[in-house]
Structures are given as C-alpha cells and as structure tokens.
Tab-separated table of C-alpha atoms in Angstrom:
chain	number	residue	atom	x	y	z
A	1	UNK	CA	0.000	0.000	0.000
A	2	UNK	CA	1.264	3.595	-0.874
A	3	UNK	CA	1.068	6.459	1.239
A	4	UNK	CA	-0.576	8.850	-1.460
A	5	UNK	CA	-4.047	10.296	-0.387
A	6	UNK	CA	-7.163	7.622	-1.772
A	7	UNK	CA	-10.536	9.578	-2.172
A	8	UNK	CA	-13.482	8.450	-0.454
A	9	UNK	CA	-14.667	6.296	-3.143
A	10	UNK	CA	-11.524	4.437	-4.300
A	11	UNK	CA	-9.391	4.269	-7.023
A	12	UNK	CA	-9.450	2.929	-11.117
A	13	UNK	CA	-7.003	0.793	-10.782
A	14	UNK	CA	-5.051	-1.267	-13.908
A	15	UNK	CA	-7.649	-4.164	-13.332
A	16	UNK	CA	-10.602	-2.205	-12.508
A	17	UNK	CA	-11.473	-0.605	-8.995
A	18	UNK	CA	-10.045	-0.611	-5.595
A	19	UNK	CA	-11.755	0.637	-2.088
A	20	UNK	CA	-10.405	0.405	1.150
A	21	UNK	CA	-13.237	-0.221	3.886
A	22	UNK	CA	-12.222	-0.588	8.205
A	23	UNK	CA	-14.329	-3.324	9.499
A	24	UNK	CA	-16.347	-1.797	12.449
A	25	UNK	CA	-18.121	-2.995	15.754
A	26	UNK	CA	-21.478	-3.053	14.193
A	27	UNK	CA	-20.483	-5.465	11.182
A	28	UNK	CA	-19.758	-8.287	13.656
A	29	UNK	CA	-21.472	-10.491	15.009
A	30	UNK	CA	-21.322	-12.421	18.816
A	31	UNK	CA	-18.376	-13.960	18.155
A	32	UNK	CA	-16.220	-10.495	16.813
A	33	UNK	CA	-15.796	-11.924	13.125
A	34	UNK	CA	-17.943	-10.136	10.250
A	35	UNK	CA	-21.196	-11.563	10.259
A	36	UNK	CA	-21.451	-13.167	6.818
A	37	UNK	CA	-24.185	-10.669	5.077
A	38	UNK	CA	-22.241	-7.508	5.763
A	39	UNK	CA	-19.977	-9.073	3.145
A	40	UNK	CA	-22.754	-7.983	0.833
A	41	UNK	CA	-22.534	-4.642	1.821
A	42	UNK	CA	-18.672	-4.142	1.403
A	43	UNK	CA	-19.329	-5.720	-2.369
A	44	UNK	CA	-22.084	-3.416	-2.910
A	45	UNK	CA	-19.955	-0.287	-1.839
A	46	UNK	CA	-17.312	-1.779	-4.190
A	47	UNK	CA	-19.424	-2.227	-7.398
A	48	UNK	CA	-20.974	1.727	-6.688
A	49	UNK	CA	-17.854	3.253	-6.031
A	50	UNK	CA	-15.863	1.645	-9.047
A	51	UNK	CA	-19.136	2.946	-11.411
A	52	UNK	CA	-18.514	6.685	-9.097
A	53	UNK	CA	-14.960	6.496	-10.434
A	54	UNK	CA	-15.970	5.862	-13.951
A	55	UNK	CA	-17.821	9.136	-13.603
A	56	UNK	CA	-21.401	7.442	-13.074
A	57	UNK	CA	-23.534	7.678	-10.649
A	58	UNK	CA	-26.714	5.760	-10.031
A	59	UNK	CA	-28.870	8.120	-9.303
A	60	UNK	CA	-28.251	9.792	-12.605
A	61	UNK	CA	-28.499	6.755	-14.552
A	62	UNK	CA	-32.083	6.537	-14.063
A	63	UNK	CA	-32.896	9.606	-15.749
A	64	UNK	CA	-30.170	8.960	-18.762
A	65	UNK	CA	-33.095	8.490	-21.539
A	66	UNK	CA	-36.914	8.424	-21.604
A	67	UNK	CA	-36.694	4.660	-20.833
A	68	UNK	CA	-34.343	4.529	-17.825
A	69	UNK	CA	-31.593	2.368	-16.801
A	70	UNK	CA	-30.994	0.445	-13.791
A	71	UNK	CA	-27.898	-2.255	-12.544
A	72	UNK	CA	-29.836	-5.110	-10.732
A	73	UNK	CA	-27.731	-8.143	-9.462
A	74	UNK	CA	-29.228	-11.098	-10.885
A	75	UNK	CA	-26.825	-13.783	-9.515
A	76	UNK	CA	-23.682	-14.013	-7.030
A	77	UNK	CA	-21.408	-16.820	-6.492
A	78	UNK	CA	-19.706	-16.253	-2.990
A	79	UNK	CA	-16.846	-18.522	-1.569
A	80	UNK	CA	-16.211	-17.295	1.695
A	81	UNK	CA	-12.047	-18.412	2.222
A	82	UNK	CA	-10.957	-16.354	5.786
A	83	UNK	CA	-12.967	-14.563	8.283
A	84	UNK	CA	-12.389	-10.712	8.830
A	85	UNK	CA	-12.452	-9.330	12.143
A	86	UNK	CA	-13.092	-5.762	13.756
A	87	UNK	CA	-10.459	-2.886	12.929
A	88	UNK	CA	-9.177	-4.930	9.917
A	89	UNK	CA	-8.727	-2.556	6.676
A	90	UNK	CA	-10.289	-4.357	4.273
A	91	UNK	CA	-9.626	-4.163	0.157
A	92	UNK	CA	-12.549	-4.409	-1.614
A	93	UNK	CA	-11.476	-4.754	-5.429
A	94	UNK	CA	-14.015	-4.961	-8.617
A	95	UNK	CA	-13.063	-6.269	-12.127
A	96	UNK	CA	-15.045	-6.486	-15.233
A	97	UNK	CA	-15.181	-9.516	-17.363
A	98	UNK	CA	-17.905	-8.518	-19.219
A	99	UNK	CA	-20.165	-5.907	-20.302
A	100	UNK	CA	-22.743	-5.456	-23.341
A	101	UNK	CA	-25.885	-6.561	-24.000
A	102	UNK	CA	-28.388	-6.583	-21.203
A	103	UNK	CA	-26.047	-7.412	-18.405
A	104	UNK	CA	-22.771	-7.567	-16.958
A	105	UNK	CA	-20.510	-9.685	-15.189
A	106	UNK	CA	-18.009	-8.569	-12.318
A	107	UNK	CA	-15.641	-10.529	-10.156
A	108	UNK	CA	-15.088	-9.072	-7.075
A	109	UNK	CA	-12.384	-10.091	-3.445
A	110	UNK	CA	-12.519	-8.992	-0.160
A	111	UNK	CA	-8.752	-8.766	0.710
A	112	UNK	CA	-6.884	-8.002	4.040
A	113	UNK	CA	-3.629	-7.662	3.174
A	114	UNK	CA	-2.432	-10.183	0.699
A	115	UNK	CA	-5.044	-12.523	2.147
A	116	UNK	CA	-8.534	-13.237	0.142
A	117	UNK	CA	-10.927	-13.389	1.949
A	118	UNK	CA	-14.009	-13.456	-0.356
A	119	UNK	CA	-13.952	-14.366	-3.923
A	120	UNK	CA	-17.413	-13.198	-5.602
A	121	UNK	CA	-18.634	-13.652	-9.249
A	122	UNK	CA	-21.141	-10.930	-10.187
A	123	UNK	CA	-24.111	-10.869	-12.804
A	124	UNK	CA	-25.308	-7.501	-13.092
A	125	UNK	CA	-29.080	-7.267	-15.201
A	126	UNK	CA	-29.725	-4.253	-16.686
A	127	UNK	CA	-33.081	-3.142	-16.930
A	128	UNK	CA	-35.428	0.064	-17.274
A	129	UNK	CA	-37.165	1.985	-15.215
A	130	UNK	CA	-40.212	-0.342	-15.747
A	131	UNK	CA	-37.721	-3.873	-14.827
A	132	UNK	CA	-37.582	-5.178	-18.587
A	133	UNK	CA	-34.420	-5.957	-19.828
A	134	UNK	CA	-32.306	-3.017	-21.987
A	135	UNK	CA	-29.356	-2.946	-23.395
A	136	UNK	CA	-26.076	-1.469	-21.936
A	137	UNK	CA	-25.138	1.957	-23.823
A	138	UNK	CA	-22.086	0.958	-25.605
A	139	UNK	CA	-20.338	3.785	-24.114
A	140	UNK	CA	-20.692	2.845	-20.518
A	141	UNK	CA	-19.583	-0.774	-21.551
A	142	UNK	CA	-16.862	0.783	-23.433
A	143	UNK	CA	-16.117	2.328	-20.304
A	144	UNK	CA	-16.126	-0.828	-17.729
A	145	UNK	CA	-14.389	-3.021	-20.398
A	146	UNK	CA	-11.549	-0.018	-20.796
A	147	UNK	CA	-10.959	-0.106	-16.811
A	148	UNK	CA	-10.320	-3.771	-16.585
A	149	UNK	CA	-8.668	-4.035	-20.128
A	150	UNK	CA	-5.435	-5.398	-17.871
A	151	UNK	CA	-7.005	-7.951	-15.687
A	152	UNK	CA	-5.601	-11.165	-16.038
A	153	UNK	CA	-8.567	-13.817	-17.741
C-alpha cells in the first residue's frame, strides 16, 4: 500500500477498482468476526464506487433516456475463504469480465492484506425503469471493459 491520499470512493485501478473499507463494531457479530451478510454490503460499496470512479452515478443513470436504466444483481457466487475481524482494513477490489448486451458480469475479493478473503462472481441485469431488460449503452460498456482491459482472464 502507498502512502498517497485515496478519495473516499476508491481508485481505477489497472484491473478495474479498488476501495479500502475498516471493518467496524457493528459489522460483527457475537463472536467479533464479520457476520457473513455484511460481506454484501462491502461488495455493494465496491461495485458503486468503481461505477462513481468511472464518472457514473446511479442516481443519474435513471434519468439517462426516456426509458431509464438500472444495474440489478441477478446472480452471485460467494466462496467465503478467511474470516475478517473488527479494525481490519479491508480491500474491496471490482473487475469487469464482461459488459454489453443486457447485463454484466463482475468478479469481485474482499482482501486483508495479501489474504482473500471473499472471492465473488457478479451478474449484473440491466433493466429500465419499468424492470424489462435493456441494453447497456455501448459507451458505458466501453467504459467498464476499458478499466479492466489489464485484468488477467
């Protein structure tokens, strides 16, 4: 890790995005490891944060044309390797291995240190404001597919 300032929502790194997240109190559970579903939430910070560094947010996306588009997670594959435990600095890091047509498909860890932690596989649907299935803009794929264009297959 480098000592040069990180913003708030990450970085673009050469295989896609990184975010740094502290593991807190209130994402454990009785025994002081990460309950399992907060796991989910780290991911989810990930996958919004990497689309915040490619200059898109959300919110916005909704209102892009008259029919809307929207990122809904259709399937996840989790394998859940080492438990995390309060104060650890966790590195939540997002690459795209594809991205056109009507979805997408992200792998995602949950490092501490050099040790994973979570491997994820991501399906992302994209739909429209009304749920239906739509078609990725070819820019914004352009865009996802240009961030990760160095991750190793």
């Amino acid at each position: 890790m480098t000592n040069k300032a990180i913003s708030i929502c990450g970085e673009l790194v050469e295989t896609g995005h990184r975010l740094l997240q502290r593991v807190y109190y209130e994402d454990t559970d009785f025994s002081g490891l990460i309950y399992h579903a907060r796991y989910l939430h780290f991911l989810e910070r990930g996958r919004t944060d990497y689309l915040r560094c490619l200059g898109v947010e959300q919110s916005a996306l909704l209102g892009i044309d008259d029919e809307g588009l929207v990122f809904v997670v259709h399937r996840m594959e989790i394998d859940f390797k080492s438990p995390a435990r309060m104060d650890d600095v966790l590195e939540i890091l997002t690459t795209t291995v594809k991205a056109g047509g009507a979805k997408m498909v992200l792998d995602q860890e949950i490092r501490r240190g050099e040790q994973l932690l979570i491997a994820a596989k991501v399906t992302i649907a994209v739909v429209n404001r009304l749920g239906r299935p739509r078609r990725l803009p070819e820019t914004l794929a352009t865009q996802f597919l240009t961030s990760s264009a160095q991750a190793p297959r």
